mmCIF file of C-alpha atoms in Angstrom:
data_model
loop_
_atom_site.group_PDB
_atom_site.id
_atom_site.type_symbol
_atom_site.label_atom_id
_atom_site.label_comp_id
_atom_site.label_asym_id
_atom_site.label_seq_id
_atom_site.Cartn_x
_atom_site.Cartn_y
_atom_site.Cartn_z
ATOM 1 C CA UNK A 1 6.085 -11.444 -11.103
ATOM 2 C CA UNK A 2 4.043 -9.622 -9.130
ATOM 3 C CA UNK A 3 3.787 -9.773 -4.772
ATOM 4 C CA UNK A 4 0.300 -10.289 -3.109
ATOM 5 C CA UNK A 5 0.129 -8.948 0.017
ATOM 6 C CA UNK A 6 -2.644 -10.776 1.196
ATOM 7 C CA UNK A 7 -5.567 -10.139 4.420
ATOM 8 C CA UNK A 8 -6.216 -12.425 7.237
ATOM 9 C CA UNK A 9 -9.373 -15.001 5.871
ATOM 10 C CA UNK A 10 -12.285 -14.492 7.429
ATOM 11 C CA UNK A 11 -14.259 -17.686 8.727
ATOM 12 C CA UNK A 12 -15.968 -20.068 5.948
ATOM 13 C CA UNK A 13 -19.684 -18.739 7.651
ATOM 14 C CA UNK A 14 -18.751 -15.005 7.126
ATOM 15 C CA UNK A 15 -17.643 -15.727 3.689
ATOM 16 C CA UNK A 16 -20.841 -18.329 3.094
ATOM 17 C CA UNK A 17 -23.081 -15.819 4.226
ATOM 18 C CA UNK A 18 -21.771 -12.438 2.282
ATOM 19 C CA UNK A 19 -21.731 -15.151 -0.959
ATOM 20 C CA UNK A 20 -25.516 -15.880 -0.430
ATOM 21 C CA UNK A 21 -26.631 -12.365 -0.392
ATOM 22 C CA UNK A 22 -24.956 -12.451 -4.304
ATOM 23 C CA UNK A 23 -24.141 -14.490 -7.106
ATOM 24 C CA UNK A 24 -20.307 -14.342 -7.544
ATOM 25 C CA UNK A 25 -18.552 -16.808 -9.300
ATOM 26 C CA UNK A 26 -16.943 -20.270 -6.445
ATOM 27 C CA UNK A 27 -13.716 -19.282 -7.962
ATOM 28 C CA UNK A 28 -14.044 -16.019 -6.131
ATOM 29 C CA UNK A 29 -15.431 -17.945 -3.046
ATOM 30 C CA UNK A 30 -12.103 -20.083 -3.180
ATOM 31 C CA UNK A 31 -9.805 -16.994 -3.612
ATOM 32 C CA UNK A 32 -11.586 -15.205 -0.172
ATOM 33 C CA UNK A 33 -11.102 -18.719 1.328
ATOM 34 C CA UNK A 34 -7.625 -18.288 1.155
ATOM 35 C CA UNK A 35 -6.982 -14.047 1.654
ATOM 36 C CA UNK A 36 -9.864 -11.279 2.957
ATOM 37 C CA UNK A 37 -9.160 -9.407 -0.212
ATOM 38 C CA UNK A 38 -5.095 -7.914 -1.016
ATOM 39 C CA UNK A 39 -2.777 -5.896 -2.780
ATOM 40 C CA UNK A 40 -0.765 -7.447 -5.701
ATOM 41 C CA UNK A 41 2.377 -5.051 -6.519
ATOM 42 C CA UNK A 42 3.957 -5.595 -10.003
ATOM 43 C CA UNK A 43 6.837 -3.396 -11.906
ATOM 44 C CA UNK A 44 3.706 -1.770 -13.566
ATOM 45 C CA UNK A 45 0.610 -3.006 -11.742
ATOM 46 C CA UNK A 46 -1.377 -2.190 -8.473
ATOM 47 C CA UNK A 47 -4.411 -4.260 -7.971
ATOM 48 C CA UNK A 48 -6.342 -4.133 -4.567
ATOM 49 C CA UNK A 49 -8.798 -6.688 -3.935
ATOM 50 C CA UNK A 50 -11.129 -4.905 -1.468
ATOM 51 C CA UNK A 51 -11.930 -7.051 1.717
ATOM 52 C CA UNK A 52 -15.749 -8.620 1.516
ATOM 53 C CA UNK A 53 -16.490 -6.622 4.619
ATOM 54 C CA UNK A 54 -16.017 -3.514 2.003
ATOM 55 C CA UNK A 55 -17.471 -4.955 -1.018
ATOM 56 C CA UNK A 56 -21.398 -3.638 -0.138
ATOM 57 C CA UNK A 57 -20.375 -0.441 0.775
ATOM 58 C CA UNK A 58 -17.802 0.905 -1.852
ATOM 59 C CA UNK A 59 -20.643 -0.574 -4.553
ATOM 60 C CA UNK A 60 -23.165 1.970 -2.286
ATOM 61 C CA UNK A 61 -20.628 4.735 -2.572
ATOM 62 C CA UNK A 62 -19.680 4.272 -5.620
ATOM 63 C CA UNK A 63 -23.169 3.644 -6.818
ATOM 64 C CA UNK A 64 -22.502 1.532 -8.779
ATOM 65 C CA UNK A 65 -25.553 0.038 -9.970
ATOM 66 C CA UNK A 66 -26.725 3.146 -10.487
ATOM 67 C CA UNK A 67 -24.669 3.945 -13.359
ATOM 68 C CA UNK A 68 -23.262 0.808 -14.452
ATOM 69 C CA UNK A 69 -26.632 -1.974 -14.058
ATOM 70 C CA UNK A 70 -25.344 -5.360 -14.001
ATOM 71 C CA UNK A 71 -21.441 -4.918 -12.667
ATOM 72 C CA UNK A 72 -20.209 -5.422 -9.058
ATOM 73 C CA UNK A 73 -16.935 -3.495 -7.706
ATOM 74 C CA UNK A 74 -14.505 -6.051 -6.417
ATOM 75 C CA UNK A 75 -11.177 -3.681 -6.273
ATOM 76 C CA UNK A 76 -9.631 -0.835 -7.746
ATOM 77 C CA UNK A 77 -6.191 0.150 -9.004
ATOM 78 C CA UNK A 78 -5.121 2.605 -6.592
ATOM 79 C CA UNK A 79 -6.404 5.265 -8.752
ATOM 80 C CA UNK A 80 -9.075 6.222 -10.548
ATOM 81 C CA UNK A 81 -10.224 2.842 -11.743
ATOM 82 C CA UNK A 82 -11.968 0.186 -10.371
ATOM 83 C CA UNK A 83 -12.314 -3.331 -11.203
ATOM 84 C CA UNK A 84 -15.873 -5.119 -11.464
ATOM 85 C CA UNK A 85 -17.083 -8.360 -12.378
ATOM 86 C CA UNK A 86 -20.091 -8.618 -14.715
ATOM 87 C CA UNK A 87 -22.741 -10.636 -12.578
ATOM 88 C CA UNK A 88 -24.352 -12.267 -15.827
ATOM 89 C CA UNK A 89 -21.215 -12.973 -17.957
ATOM 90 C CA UNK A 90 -18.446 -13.160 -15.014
ATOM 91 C CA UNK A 91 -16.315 -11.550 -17.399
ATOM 92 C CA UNK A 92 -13.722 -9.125 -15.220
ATOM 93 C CA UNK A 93 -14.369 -5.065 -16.746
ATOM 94 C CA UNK A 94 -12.171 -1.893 -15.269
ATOM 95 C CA UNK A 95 -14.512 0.778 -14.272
ATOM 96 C CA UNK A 96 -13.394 4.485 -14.560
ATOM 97 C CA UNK A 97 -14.397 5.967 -11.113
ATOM 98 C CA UNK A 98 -14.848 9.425 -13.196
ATOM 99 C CA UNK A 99 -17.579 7.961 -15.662
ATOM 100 C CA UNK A 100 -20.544 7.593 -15.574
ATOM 101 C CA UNK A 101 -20.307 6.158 -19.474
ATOM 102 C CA UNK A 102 -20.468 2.324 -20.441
ATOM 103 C CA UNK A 103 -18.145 3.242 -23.343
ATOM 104 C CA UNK A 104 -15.230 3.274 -20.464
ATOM 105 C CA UNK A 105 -16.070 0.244 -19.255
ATOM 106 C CA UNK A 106 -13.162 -2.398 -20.778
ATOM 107 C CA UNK A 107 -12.798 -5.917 -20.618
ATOM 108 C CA UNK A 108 -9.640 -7.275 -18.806
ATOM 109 C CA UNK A 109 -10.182 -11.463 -18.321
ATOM 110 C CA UNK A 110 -12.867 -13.317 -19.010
ATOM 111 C CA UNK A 111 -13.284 -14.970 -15.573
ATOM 112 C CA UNK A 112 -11.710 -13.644 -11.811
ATOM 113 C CA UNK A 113 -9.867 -16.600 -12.239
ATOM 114 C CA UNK A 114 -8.204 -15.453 -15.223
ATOM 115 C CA UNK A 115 -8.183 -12.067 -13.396
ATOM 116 C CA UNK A 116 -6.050 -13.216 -10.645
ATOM 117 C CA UNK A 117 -3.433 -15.586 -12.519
ATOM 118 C CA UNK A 118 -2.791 -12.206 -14.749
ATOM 119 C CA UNK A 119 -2.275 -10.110 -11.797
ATOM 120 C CA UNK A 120 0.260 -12.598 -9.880
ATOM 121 C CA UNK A 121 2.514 -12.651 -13.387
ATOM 122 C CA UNK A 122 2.547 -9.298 -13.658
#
């Protein structure tokens, strides 16, 4: 089973207020309720759920929506992948940070819900 080493919350308005500005699923809303974002550390896993303060930024950087119309960059895996919900389907995809191709883009849960219950039993 994998750790979470989780971030301080930030206050319900800060988190009310980045949510408004985009439409991410309430089970995401509940999950920055309860941690700013985190690290999960598993025998073979490293997830890091960037901090909301981050999230507009690293998508900038990253440009995401540039290259890859549609997804939004939650976290990455310490490496060279990232991890992005799909803001139609909600569907959780792992972005290569290298790529600018959709055929990299792969499917990991179907919902950040599903997303984070893998990650803890990892």
């Amino acid at each position: 089973m994998a750790e979470f080493e989780k971030n301080i919350p930030l206050s319900i308005g800060e988190i009310r207020n980045f949510m408004s500005n985009i439409d991410l699923p309430l089970e995401m809303f509940k999950f920055y309720e309860e941690s700013d974002g985190g690290s999960f550390y598993g025998k073979d896993l490293f997830v890091r759920i960037w901090s909301l303060k981050e999230l507009s930024k690293k998508n900038d950087d990253y440009k995401i929506g540039d290259f890859f119309e549609g997804y939004y960059l939650f976290g990455d895996n310490g490496g060279d992948g990232g991890f992005a919900i799909h803001l139609v389907s909600k569907k959780i995809y792992e972005i290569p940070f290298i790529s600018i191709s959709k055929d990299e883009v792969f499917l990991i849960k179907n919902s950040f819900s599903e997303f984070v219950d893998y990650c803890r039993k990892s």
